Coordinates of C-alpha atoms in Angstrom, one line a residue:
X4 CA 101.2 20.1 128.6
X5 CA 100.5 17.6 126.0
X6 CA 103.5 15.4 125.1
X7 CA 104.5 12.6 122.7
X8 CA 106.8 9.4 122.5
X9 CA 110.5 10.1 121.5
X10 CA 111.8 6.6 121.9
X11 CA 113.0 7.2 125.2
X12 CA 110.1 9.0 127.2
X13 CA 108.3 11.8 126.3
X14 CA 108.7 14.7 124.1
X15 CA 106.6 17.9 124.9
X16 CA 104.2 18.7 121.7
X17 CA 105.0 22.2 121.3
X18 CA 108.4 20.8 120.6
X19 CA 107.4 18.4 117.5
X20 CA 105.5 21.0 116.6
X21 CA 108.6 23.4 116.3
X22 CA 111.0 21.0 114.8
X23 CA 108.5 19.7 112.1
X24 CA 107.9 22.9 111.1
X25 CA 111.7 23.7 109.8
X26 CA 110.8 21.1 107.1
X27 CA 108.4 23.8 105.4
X28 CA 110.9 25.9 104.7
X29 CA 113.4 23.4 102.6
X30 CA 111.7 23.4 99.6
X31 CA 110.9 26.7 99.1
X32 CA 113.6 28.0 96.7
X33 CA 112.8 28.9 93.5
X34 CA 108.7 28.0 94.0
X35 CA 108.0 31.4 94.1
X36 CA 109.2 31.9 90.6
X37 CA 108.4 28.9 88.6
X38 CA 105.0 29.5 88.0
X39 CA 105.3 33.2 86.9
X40 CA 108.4 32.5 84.9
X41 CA 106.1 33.5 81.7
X42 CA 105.2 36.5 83.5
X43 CA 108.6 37.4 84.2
X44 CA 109.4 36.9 80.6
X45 CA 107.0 39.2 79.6
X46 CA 107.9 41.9 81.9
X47 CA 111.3 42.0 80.8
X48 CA 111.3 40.5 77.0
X49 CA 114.7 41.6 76.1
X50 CA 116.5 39.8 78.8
X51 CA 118.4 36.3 78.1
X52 CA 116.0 33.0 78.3
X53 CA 119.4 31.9 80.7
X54 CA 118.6 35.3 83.0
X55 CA 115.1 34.3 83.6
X56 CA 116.2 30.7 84.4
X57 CA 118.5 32.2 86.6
X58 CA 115.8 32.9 88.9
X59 CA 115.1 29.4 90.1
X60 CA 118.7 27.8 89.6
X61 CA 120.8 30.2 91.6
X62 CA 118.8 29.7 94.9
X63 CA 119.7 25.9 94.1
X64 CA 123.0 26.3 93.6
X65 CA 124.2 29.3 96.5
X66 CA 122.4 26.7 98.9
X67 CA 125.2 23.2 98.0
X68 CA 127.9 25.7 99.9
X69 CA 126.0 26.9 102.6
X70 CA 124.7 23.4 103.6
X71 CA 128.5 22.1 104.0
X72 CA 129.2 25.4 106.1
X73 CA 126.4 24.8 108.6
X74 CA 127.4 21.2 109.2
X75 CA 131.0 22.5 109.5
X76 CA 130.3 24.9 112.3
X77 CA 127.1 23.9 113.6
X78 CA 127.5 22.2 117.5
X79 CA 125.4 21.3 120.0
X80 CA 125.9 25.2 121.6
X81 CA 125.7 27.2 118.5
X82 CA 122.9 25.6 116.6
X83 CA 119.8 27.6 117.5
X84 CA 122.0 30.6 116.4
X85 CA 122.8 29.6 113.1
X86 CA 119.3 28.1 112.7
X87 CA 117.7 31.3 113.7
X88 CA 120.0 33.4 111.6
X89 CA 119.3 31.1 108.8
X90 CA 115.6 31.3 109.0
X91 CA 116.1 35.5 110.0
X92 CA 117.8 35.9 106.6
X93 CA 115.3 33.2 104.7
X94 CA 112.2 35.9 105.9
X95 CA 114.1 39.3 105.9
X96 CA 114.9 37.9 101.8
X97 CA 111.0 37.3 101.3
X98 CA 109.9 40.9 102.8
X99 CA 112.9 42.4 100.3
X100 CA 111.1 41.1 97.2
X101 CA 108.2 42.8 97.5
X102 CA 110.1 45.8 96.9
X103 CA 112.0 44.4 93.7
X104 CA 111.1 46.1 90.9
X105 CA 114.4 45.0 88.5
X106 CA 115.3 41.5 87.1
X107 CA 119.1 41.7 88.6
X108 CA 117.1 42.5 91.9
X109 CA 115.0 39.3 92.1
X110 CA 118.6 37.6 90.8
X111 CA 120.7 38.7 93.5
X112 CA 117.9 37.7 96.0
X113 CA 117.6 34.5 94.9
X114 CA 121.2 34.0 95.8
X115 CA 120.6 35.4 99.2
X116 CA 117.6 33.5 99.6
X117 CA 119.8 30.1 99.3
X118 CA 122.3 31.2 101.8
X119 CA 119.3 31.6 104.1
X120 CA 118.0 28.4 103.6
X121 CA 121.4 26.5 103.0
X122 CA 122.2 27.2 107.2
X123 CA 118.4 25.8 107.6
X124 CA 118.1 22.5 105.2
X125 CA 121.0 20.2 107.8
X126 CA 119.0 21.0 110.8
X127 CA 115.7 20.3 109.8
X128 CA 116.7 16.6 110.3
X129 CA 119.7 16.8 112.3
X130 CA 117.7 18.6 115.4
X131 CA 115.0 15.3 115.0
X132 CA 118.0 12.9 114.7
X133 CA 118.9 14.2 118.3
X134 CA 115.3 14.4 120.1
X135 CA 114.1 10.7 118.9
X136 CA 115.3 7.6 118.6
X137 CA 114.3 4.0 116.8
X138 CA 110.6 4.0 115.9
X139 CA 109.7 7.0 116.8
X140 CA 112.7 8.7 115.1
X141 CA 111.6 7.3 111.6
X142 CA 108.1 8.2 112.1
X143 CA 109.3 11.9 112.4
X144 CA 111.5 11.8 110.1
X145 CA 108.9 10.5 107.6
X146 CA 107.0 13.3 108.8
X147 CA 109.2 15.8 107.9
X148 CA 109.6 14.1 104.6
X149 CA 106.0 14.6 103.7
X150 CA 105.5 18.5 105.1
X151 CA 108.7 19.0 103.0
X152 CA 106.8 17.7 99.8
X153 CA 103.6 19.3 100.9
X154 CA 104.5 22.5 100.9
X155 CA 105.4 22.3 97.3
X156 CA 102.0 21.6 96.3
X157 CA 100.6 24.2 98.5
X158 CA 103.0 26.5 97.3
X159 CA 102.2 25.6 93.6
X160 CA 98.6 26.1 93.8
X161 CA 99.1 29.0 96.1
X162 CA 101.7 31.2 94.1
X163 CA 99.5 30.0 90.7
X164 CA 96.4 31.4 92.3
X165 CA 97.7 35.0 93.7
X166 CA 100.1 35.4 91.0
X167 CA 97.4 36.2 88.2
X168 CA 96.0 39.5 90.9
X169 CA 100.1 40.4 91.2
X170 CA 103.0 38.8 89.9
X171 CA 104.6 40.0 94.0
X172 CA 102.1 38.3 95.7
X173 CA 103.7 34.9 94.8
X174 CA 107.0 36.0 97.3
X175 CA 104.4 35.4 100.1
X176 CA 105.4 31.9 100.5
X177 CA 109.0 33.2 101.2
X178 CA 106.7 34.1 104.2
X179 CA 106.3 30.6 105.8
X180 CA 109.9 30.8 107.8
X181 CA 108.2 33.2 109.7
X182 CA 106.7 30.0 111.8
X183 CA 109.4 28.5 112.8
X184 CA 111.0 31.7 113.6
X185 CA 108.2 32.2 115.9
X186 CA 108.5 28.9 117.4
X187 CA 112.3 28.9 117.8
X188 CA 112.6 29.2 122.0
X189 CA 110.5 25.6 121.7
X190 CA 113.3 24.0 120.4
X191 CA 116.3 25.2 122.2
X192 CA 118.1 22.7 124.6
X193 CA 117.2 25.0 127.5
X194 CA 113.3 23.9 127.0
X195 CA 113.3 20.5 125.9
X196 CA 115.6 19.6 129.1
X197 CA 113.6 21.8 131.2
X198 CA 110.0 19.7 129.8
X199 CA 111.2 16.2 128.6
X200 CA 110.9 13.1 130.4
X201 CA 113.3 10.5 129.9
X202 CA 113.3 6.5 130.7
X203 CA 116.0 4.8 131.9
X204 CA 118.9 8.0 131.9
X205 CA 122.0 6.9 130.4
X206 CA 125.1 8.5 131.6
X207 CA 125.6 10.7 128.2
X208 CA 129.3 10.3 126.7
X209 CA 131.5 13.6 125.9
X210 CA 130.7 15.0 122.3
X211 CA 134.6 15.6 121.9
X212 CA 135.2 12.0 122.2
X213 CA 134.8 10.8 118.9
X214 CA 135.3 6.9 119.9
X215 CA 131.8 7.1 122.2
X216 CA 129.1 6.4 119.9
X217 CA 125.7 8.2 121.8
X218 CA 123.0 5.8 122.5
X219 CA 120.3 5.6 119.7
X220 CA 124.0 5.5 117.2
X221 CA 125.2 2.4 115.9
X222 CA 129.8 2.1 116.8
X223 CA 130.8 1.8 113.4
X224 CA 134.7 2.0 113.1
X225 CA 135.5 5.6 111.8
X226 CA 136.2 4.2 108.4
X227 CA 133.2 2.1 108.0
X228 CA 130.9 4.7 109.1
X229 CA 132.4 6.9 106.2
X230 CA 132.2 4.1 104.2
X231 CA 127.9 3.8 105.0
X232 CA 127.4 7.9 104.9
X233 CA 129.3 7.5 101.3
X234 CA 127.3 4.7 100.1
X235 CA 123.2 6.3 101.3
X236 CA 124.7 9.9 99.6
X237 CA 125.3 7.3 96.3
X238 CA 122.1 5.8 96.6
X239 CA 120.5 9.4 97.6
X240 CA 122.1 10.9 94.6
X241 CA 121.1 8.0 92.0
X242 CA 116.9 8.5 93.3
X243 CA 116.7 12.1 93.4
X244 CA 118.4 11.9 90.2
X245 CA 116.3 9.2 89.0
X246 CA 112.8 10.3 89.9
X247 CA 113.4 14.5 89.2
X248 CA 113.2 13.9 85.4
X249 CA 109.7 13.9 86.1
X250 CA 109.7 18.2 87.2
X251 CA 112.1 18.7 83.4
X252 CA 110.6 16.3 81.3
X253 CA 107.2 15.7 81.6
X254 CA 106.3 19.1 80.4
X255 CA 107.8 18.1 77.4
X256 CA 106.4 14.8 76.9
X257 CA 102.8 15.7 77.5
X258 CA 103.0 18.5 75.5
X259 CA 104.2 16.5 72.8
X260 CA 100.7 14.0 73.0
X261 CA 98.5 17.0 73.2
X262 CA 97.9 17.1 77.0
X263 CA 96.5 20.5 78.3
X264 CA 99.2 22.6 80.7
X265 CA 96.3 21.9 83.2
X266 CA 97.0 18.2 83.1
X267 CA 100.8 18.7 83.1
X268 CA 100.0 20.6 86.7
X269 CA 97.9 17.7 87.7
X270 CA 100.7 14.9 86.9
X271 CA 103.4 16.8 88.5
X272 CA 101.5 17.3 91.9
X273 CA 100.5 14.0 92.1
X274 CA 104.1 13.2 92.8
X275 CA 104.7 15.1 95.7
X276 CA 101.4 14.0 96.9
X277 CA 102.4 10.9 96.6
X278 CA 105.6 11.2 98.6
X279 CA 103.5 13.3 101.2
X280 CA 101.2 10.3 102.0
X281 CA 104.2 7.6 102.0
X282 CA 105.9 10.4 105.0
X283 CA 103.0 9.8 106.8
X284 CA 102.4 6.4 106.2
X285 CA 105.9 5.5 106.6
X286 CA 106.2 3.0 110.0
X287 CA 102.9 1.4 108.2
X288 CA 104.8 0.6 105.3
X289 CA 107.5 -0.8 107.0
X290 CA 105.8 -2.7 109.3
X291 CA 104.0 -4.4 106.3
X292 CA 107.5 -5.1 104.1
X293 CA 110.5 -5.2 106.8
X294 CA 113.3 -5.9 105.5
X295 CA 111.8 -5.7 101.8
X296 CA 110.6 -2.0 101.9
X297 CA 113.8 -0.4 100.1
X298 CA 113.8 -3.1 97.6
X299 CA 109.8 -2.3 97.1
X300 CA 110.2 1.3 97.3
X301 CA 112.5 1.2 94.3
X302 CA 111.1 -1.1 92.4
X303 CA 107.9 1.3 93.1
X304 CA 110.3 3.8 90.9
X305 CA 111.4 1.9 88.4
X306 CA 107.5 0.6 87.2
X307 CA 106.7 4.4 87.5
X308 CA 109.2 5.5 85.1
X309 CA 109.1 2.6 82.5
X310 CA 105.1 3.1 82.7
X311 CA 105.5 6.2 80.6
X312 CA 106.8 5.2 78.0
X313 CA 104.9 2.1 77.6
X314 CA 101.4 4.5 77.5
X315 CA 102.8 7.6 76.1
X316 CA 99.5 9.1 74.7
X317 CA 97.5 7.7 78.1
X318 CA 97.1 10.6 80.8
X319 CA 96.0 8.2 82.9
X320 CA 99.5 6.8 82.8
X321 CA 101.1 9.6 83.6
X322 CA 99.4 10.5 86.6
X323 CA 99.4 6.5 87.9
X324 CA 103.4 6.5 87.2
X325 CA 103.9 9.3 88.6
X326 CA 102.1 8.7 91.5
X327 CA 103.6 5.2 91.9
X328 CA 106.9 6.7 91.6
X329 CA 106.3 9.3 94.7
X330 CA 105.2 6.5 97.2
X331 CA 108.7 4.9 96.1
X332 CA 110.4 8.0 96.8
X333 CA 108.6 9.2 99.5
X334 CA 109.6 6.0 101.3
X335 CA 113.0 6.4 100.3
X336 CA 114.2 9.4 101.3
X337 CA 113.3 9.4 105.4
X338 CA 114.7 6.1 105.3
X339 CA 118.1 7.3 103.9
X340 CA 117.5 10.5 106.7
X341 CA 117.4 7.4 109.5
X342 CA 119.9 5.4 108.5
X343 CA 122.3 8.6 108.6
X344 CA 121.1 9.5 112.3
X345 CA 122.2 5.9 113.0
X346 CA 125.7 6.4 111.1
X347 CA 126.6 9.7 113.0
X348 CA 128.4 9.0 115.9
X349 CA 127.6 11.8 117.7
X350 CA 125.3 14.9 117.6
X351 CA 128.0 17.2 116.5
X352 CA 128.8 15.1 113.7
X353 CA 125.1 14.1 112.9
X354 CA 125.2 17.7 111.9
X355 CA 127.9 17.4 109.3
X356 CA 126.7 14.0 108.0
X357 CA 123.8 15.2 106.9
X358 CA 125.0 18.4 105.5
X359 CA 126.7 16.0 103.5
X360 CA 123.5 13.8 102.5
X361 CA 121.6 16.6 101.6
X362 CA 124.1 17.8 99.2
X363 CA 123.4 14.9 97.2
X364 CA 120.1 16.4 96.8
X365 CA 121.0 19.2 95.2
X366 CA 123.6 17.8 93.2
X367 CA 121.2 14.9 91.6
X368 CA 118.2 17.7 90.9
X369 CA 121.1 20.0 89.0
X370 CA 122.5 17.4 87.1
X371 CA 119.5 16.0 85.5
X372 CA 119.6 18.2 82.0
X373 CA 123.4 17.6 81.3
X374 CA 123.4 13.7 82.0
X375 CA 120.2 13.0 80.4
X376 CA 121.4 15.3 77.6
X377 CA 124.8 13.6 77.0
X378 CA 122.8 10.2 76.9
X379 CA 120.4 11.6 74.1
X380 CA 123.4 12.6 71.9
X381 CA 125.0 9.0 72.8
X382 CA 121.7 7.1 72.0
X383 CA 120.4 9.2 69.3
X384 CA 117.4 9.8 71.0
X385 CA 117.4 13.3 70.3
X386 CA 117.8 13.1 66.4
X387 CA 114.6 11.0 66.9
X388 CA 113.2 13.6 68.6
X389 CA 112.0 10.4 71.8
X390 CA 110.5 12.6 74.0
X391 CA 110.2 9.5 76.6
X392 CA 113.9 8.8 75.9
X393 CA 114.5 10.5 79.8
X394 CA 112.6 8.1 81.5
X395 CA 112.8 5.2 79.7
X396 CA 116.9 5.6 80.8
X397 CA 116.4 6.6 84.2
X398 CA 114.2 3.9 84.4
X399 CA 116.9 1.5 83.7
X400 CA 119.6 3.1 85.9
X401 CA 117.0 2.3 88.5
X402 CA 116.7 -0.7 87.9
X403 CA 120.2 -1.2 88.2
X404 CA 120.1 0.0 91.5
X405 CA 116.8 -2.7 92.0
X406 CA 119.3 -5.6 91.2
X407 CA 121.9 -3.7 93.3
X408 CA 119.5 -3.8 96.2
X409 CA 118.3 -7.3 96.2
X410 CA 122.0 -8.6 95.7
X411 CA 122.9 -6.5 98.9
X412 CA 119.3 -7.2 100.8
X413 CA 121.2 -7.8 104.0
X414 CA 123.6 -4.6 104.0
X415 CA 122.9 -1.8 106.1
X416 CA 122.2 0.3 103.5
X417 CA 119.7 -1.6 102.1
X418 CA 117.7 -2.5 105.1
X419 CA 115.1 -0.3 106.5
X420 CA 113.8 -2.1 110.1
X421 CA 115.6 -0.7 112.9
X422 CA 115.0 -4.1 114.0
X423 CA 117.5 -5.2 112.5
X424 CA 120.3 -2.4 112.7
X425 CA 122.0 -4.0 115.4
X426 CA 122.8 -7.2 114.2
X427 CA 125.1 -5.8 111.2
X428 CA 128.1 -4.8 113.2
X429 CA 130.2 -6.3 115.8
X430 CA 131.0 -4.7 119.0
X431 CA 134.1 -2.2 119.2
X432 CA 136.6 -3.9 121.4
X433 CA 137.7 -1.2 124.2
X434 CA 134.6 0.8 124.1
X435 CA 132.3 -0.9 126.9
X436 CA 134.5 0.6 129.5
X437 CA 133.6 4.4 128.1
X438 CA 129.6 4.0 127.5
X439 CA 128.3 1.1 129.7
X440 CA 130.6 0.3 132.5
X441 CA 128.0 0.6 135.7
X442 CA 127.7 4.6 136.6
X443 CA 125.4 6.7 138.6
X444 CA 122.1 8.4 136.4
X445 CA 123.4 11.0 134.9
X446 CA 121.0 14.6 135.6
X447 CA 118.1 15.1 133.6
X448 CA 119.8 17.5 131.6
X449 CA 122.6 15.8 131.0
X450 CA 120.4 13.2 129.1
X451 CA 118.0 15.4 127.7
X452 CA 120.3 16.2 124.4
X453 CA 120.9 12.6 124.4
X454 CA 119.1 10.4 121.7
X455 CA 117.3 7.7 122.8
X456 CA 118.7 4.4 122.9
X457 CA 117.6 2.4 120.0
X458 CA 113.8 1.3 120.3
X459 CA 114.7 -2.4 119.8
X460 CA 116.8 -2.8 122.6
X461 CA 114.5 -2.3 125.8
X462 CA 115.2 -3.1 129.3
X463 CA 113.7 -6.9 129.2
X464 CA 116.2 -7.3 126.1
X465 CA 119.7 -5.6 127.0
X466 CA 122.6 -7.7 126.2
X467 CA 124.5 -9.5 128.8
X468 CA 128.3 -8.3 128.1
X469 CA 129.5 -5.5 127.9
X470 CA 130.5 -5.6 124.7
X471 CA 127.5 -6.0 123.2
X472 CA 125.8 -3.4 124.7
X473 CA 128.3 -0.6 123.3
X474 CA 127.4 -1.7 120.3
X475 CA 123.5 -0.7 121.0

């Protein structure tokens, strides 16, 4: 059996393998429809423009409620059931459209579709939080980032491609939950314990103690860790905010200069693909920057969108903004996904924290038409008719955030080096006694659904009192 390094000992392959694959189905929603919305309106001329849109917003939209219910009722015990039943509905939704035949059907299964994948989205990164720890916990996490964006791309070109032979062959991709379906018993506690090989067991605290912060967690008081998870769903809300203007307004834009649909496609793509190679790349990058990589990965953003506008009538500005503005993003979001993993306290919560997080996401993409609107009628932009007004603003909220960042450099929520994690918060007093007080190895299972303690405290490095090491 082939395994890999989870921060703490090994992780069997098969495992990675399983977990990963979760983060192809998070994206899918409404991908299926986009590119045959013309299609659609053909089929069905007489129904409402706001019908039609219907088909990609719902899924959206049913999915915010489901993602705070699994994080409400997901625990360690019941997770693989709500994470099979969410993927089970996700694919028994995608074999039911090829049967759709009416515009209210492919409605009313978009909305069934987002339950589906609203019990799936908090798990995709809660289930790595648990496995991994320090390094190796980013560079997963960054990896789950990039096969989130990749499968939009794929999808894209796929559904574009089988879509012009018939218009239900695009609801294949609603296939793709199908695989981690498959690999489901590779995930479950029962397997990992059974296969993973832990260094240096660490006698695992109670999940119903809420004071015993699991190793791999940073102790932040109650309130201050609601304090952190409020402040990375802020920033998380202002950058998906910020950089999803380019998916509603660069059609627009480049349409208005005289660029081909074909090189809208191209421009669009290249900022997922851009976010795909900064997942992968993602320990690289930090290892390069430290404790500058947010502040670069913003200000990656903010050139991105003030490029546009700059060189409106330069395709070759679109595609290098856009593609400048993915590497910021893509470094951005599995940094905000660690940082959370750290906040949580415990798995249970990790969970619910996350749910949380992700919300964010859905709530910046949704929001983008009505704030960018409301600025247009403030700033006149649309009796001008600026068609770059949208990112020429978000640009500057961005930068906002920019001066924001490098004001707060040393906060936790800025800083991006697990390195450094540690040295932001003092111990809890009381709490040595319940997490590091001398006690026997706990069994192999026991630790198994234990994170790994934090990669930059190792055995030659652990802290002398007690005190410290809780806060580890």
């Amino acid at each position: 059996m082939k395994y890999v390094d989870s921060g703490n000992g090994k992780m069997p392959l098969i495992s990675l393998i399983a977990l990963l694959s979760i983060s192809l189905t998070v994206n899918l929603p409404g991908l299926a429809v986009s590119p045959i919305m013309g299609k659609l309106k053909e089929m069905w001329p007489d129904a409402p423009e706001l019908q039609i849109q219907l088909l990609t917003v719902l899924p959206n939209l049913v999915t915010i409620p489901f993602i705070l219910c699994a994080g409400k009722i997901c625990n360690q015990k019941n997770q693989m059931f709500i994470l099979g039943i969410g993927l089970a509905i996700f694919t028994l939704t995608g074999i039911i459209y090829f049967f759709a035949n009416q515009l209210i059907d492919l409605i009313l299964l978009g909305c069934l579709l987002g339950v589906g994948v609203g019990l799936v989205i908090p798990l995709a990164a809660s289930l790595i939080s648990q496995y991994f720890s320090g390094q190796a916990r980013q560079k997963e996490l960054g990896m789950k980032s990039s096969l989130s964006n990749f499968t939009v791309i794929f999808a894209t070109l796929f559904v574009g491609w089988v879509a012009e032979i018939n218009w239900h062959m695009a609801f294949i991709v609603y296939m793709i939950p199908i695989i981690p379906l498959c690999l489901l018993p590779f995930m479950t506690n029962k397997y990992i314990a059974k296969h993973r090989i832990v260094n240096n067991p660490t006698p695992a605290p109670t999940a119903t103690n809420s004071k015993s912060a699991k190793p791999g967690f940073i102790a932040f008081p109650g309130k201050t860790a609601i304090k952190m998870l409020f402040c990375l769903m802020g920033l998380y809300f202002i950058m998906t905010y910020g950089t999803e203007v380019v998916s509603y307004y660069l059609p627009f834009s480049m349409d208005h200069y005289g660029l081909s649909t074909g090189d809208v496609g191209v421009a669009t793509a290249m900022f997922f693909l851009a976010a795909t190679v900064s997942g992968f790349l993602l320990t690289h990058f930090i290892k390069m920057f430290k404790q500058r990589t947010m502040q670069i990965a913003i200000l990656l953003c903010v050139i991105g969108l003030i490029l546009i506008p700059i060189f409106p009538k330069d395709y070759w500005a679109y595609i290098v903004g856009v593609f400048i503005m993915g590497l910021g993003y893509g470094v951005i979001q599995p940094v905000i996904y660690d940082k959370t993993s750290y906040v949580a306290p415990t798995e249970a919560q990790s969970t619910s924290y996350f749910s949380y997080l992700l919300t964010c996401n859905y709530i910046g993409i949704s929001t983008v038409p009505f704030i960018i609107s409301g600025a247009k009628d403030i700033f006149g932009a649309g009796a001008r008719h600026d068609v770059t007004f949208s990112f020429l603003f978000n640009g500057c909220i961005i930068a906002v955030v920019f001066l924001l960042a490098l004001w707060k450099r040393k906060s936790f929520v800025y800083e991006a080096d697990p390195d450094f994690y540690d040295q932001l918060n003092p111990p809890i007093p009381g709490l040595a006694t319940q997490s590091s007080a001398a006690a026997p190895a706990a069994p192999k299972v026991a630790t198994v659904n234990t994170p790994a303690p934090n990669s930059a405290t190792s055995a030659q490095e652990a802290p002398k009192t007690d005190d410290s090491n809780n806060a580890k």
